[in-house]
mmCIF file of C-alpha atoms in Angstrom:
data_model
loop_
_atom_site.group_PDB
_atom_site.id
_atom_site.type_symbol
_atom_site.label_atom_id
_atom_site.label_comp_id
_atom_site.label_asym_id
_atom_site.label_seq_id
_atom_site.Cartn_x
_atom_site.Cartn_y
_atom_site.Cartn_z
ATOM 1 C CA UNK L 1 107.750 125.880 142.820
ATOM 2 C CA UNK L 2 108.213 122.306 141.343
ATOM 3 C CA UNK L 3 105.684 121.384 138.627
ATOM 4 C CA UNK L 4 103.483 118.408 139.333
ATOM 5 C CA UNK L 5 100.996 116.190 136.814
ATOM 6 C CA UNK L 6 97.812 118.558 137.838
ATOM 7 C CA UNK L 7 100.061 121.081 135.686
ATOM 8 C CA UNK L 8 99.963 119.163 132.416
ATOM 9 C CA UNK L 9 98.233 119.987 129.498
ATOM 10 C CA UNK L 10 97.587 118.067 126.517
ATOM 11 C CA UNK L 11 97.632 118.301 123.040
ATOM 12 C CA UNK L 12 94.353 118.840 121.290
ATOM 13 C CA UNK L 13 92.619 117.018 119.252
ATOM 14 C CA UNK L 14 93.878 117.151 114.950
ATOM 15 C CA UNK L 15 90.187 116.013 114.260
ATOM 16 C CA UNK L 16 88.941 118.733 112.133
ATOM 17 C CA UNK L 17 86.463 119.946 114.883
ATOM 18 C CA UNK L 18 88.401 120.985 117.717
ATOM 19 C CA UNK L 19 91.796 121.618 115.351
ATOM 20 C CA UNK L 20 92.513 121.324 111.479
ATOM 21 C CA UNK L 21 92.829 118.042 110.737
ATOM 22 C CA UNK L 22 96.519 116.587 108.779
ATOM 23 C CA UNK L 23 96.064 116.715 104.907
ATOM 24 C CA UNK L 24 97.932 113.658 103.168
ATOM 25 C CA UNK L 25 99.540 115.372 100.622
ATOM 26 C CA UNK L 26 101.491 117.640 103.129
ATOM 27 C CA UNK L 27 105.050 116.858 103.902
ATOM 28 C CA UNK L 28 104.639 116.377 108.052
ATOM 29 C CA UNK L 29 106.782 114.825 109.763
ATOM 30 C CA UNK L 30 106.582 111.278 110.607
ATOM 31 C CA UNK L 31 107.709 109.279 113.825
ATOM 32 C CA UNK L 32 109.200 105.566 113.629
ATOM 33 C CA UNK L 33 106.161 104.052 112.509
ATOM 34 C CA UNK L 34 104.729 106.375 109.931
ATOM 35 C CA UNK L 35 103.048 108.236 111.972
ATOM 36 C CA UNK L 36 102.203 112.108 112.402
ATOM 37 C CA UNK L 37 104.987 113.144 114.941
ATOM 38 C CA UNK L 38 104.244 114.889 118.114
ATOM 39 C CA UNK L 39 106.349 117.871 116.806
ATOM 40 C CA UNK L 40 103.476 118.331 114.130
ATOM 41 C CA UNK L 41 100.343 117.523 116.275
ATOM 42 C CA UNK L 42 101.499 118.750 119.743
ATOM 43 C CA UNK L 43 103.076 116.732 122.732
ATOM 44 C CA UNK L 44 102.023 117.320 126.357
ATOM 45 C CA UNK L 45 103.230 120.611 128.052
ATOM 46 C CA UNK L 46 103.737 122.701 131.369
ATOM 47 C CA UNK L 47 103.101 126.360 130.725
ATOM 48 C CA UNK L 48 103.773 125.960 127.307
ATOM 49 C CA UNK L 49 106.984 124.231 127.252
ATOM 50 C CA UNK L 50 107.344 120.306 126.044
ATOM 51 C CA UNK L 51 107.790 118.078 128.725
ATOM 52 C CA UNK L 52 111.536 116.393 127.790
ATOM 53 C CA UNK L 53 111.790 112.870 129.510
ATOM 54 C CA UNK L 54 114.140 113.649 132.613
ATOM 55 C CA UNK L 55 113.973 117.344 132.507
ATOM 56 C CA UNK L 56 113.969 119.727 135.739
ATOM 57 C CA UNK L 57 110.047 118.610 136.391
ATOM 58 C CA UNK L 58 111.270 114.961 136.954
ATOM 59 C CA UNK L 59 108.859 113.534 134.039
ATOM 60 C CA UNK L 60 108.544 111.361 131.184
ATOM 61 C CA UNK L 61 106.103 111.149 128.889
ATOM 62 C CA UNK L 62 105.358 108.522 126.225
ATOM 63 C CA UNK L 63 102.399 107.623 123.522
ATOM 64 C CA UNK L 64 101.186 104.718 121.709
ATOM 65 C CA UNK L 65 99.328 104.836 118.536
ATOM 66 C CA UNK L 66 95.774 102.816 117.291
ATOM 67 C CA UNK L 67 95.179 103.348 113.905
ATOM 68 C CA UNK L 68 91.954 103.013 112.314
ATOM 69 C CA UNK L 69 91.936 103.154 108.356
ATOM 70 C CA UNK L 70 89.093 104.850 107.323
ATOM 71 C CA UNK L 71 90.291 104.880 103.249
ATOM 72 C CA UNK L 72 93.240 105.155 100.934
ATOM 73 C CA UNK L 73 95.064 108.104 102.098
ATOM 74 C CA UNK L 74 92.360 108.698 105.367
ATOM 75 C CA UNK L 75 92.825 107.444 108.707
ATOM 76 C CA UNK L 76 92.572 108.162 112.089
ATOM 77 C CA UNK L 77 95.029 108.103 115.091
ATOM 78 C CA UNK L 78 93.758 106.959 118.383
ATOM 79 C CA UNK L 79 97.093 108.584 120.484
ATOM 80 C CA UNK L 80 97.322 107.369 124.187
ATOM 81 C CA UNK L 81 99.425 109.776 126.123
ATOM 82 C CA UNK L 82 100.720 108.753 129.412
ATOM 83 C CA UNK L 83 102.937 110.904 131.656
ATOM 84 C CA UNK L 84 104.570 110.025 134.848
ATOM 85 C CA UNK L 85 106.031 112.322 137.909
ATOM 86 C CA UNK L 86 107.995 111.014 140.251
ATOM 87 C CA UNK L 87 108.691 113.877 142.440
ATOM 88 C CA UNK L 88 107.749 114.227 145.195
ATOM 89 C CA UNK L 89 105.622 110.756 144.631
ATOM 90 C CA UNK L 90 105.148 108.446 141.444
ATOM 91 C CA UNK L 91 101.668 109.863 139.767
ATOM 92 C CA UNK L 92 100.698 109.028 136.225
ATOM 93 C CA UNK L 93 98.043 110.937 134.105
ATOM 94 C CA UNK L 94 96.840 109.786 130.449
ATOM 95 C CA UNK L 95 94.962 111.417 127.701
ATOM 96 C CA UNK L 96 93.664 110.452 124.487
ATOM 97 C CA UNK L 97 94.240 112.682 121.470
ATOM 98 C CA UNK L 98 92.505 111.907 118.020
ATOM 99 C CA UNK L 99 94.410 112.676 115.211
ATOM 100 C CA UNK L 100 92.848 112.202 111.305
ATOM 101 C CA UNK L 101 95.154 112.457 108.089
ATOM 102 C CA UNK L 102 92.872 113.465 105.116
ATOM 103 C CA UNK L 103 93.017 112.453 101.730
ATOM 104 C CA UNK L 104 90.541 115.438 100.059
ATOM 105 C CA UNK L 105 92.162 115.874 96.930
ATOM 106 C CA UNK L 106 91.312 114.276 93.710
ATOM 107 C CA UNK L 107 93.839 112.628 91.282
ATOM 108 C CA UNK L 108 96.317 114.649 89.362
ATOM 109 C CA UNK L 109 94.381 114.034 85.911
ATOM 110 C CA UNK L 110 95.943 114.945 82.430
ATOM 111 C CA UNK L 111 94.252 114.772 79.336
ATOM 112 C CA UNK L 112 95.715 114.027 76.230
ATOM 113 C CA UNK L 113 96.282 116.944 73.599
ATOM 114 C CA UNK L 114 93.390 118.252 71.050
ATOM 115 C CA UNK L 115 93.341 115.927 67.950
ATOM 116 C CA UNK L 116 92.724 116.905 64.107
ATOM 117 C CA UNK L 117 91.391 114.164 62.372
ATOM 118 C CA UNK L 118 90.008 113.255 58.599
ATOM 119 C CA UNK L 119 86.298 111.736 57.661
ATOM 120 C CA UNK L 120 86.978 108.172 56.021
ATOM 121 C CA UNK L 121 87.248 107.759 52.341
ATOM 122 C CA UNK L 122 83.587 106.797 51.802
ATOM 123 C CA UNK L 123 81.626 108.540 54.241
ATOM 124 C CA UNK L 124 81.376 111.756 56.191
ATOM 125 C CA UNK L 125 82.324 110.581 59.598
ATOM 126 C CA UNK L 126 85.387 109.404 61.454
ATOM 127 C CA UNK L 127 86.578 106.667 63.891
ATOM 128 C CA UNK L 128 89.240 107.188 66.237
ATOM 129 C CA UNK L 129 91.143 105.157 69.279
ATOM 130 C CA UNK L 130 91.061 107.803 71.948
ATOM 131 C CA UNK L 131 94.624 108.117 74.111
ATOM 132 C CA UNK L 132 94.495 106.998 77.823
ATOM 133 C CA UNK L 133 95.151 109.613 80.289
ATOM 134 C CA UNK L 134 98.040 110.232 82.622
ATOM 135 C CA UNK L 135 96.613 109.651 86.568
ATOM 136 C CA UNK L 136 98.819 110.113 89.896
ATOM 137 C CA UNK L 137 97.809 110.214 93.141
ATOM 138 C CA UNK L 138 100.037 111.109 96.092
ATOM 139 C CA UNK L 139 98.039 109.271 98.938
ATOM 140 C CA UNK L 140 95.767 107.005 96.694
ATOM 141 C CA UNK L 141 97.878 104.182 95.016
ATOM 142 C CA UNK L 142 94.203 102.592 93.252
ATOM 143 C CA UNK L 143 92.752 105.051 90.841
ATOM 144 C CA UNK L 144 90.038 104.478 87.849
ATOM 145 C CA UNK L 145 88.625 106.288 85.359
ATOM 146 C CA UNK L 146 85.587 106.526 83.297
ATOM 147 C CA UNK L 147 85.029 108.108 79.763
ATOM 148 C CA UNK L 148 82.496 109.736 77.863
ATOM 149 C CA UNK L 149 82.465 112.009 74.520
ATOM 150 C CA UNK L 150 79.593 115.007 73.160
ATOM 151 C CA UNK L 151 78.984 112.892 70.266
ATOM 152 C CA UNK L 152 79.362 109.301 68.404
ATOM 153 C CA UNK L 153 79.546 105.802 69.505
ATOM 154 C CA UNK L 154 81.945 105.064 72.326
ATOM 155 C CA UNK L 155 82.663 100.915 72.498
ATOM 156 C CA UNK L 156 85.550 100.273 74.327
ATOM 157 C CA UNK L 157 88.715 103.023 73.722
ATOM 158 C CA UNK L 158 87.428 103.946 70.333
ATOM 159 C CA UNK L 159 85.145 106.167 69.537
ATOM 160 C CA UNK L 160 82.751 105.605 65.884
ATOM 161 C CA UNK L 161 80.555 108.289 63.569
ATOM 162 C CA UNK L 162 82.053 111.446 64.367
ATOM 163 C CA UNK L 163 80.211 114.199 62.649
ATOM 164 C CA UNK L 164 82.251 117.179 60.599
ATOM 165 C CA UNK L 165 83.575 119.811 63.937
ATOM 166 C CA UNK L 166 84.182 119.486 67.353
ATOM 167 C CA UNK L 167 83.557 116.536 69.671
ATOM 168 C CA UNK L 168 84.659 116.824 73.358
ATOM 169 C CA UNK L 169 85.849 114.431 75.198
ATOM 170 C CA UNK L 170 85.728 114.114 79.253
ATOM 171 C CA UNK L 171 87.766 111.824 81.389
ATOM 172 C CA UNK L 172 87.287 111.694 85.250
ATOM 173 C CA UNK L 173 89.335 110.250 87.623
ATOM 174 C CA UNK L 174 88.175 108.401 91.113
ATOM 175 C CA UNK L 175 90.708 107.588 93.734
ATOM 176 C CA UNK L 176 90.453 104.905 96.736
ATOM 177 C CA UNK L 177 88.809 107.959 98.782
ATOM 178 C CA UNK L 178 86.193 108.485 96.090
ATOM 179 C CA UNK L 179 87.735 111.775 95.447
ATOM 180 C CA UNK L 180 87.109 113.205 91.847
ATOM 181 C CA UNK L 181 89.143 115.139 89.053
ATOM 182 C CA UNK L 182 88.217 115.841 85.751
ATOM 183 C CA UNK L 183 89.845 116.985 82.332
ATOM 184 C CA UNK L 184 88.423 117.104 78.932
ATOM 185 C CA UNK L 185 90.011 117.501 75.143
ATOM 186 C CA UNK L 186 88.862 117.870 71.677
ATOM 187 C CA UNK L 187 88.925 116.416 68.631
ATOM 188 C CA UNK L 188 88.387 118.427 65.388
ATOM 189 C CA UNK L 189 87.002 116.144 62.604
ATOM 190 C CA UNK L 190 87.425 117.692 59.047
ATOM 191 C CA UNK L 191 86.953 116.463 54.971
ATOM 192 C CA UNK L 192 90.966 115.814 54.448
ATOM 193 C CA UNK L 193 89.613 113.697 51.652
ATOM 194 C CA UNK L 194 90.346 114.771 48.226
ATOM 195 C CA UNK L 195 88.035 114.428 46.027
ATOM 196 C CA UNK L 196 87.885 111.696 42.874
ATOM 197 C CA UNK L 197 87.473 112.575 39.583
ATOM 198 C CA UNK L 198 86.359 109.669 37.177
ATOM 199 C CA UNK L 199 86.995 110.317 33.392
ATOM 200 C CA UNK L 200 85.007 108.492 30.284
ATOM 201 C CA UNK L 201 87.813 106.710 27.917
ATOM 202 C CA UNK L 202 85.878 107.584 25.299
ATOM 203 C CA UNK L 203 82.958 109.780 24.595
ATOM 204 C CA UNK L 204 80.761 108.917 21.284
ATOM 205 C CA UNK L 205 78.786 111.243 19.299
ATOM 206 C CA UNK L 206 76.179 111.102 16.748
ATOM 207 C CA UNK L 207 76.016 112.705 14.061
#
């Protein structure tokens, strides 16, 4: 019994309601112009099989791609299907399938290491430049990142009037998708200042 275009099924929808949506950092497979391939998001079948352009049901099938850019990293695919029999007459069917590619991750964030640091030589705090992060981001090629620390004055990349013990220190990252990561590090001030002692050069007594 030949197959006709009342037995074609198409692919559902990747939209994250009727099936998972496509995650950006996953290594799919990609057609000619970057986008998700049909071997990764389904292509139009009879009972189950593909349909292959010129194959015993006399069929080809194509697609065409809108894409709507929702984000860095998120988008959405507006895929047109079209498939045409021309056995035992020429009948076409179509079908839109909505695809979305995800970008749900935050930044890979790394902080710098814990610090030891001294008190200056005339008071009991310290001052210190903090080190930048490293930031990467897989689908997200703009990233920023804001600072903030426990204690002391924060102007700029340094940070003023650190107190004797532990301050800690919090960067978060923000990619183009507003997604967030965060990392934090210490810095241990201590008294590495010896101290100064002052000698009379000469001492008179009374008698």
């Amino acid at each position: 019994l030949r197959s006709t275009i009342a037995d074609v099924e198409f692919p559902t929808n990747k939209d994250g309601l009727e099936d998972p949506a496509l995650v950006c950092t996953d290594d799919f497979e990609v057609d000619s112009n970057g986008h998700p391939h049909p071997n990764v998001t389904g292509w139009p079948t009879i009972n189950g099989q593909p349909i292959t352009n010129g194959g015993p049901c006399e069929m080809a099938v194509s697609y065409s791609d809108q894409l709507i850019p929702i984000c860095e990293g998120t988008y959405k695919l507006i895929r047109t299907w079209t498939v045409l029999g021309w056995c035992p007459t020429t009948e076409i069917a179509n079908d839109i399938q909505i695809i979305k590619v995800m970008d749900n991750v935050g930044p890979t964030l790394v902080c710098p290491a814990n610090m030891v640091i001294s008190t200056g030589q005339t008071d009991c705090t310290a001052s210190v430049i903090l080190p930048l992060p490293t930031i990467s981001d897989v689908c997200s090629p703009s990233t920023s990142y804001t600072k903030s620390a426990s204690q002391g004055l924060l102007v700029g990349n340094t940070l003023y009037g650190l107190p004797l013990g532990v301050t800690t220190v919090t960067y978060v990252a923000t990619d183009g998708c507003g997604n967030h990561s965060t990392c934090s590090f210490q810095i241990l001030v201590q008294d590495q200042v010896p101290p100064v002692a002052i000698c009379e050069t000469f001492h008179v007594v009374g008698l």
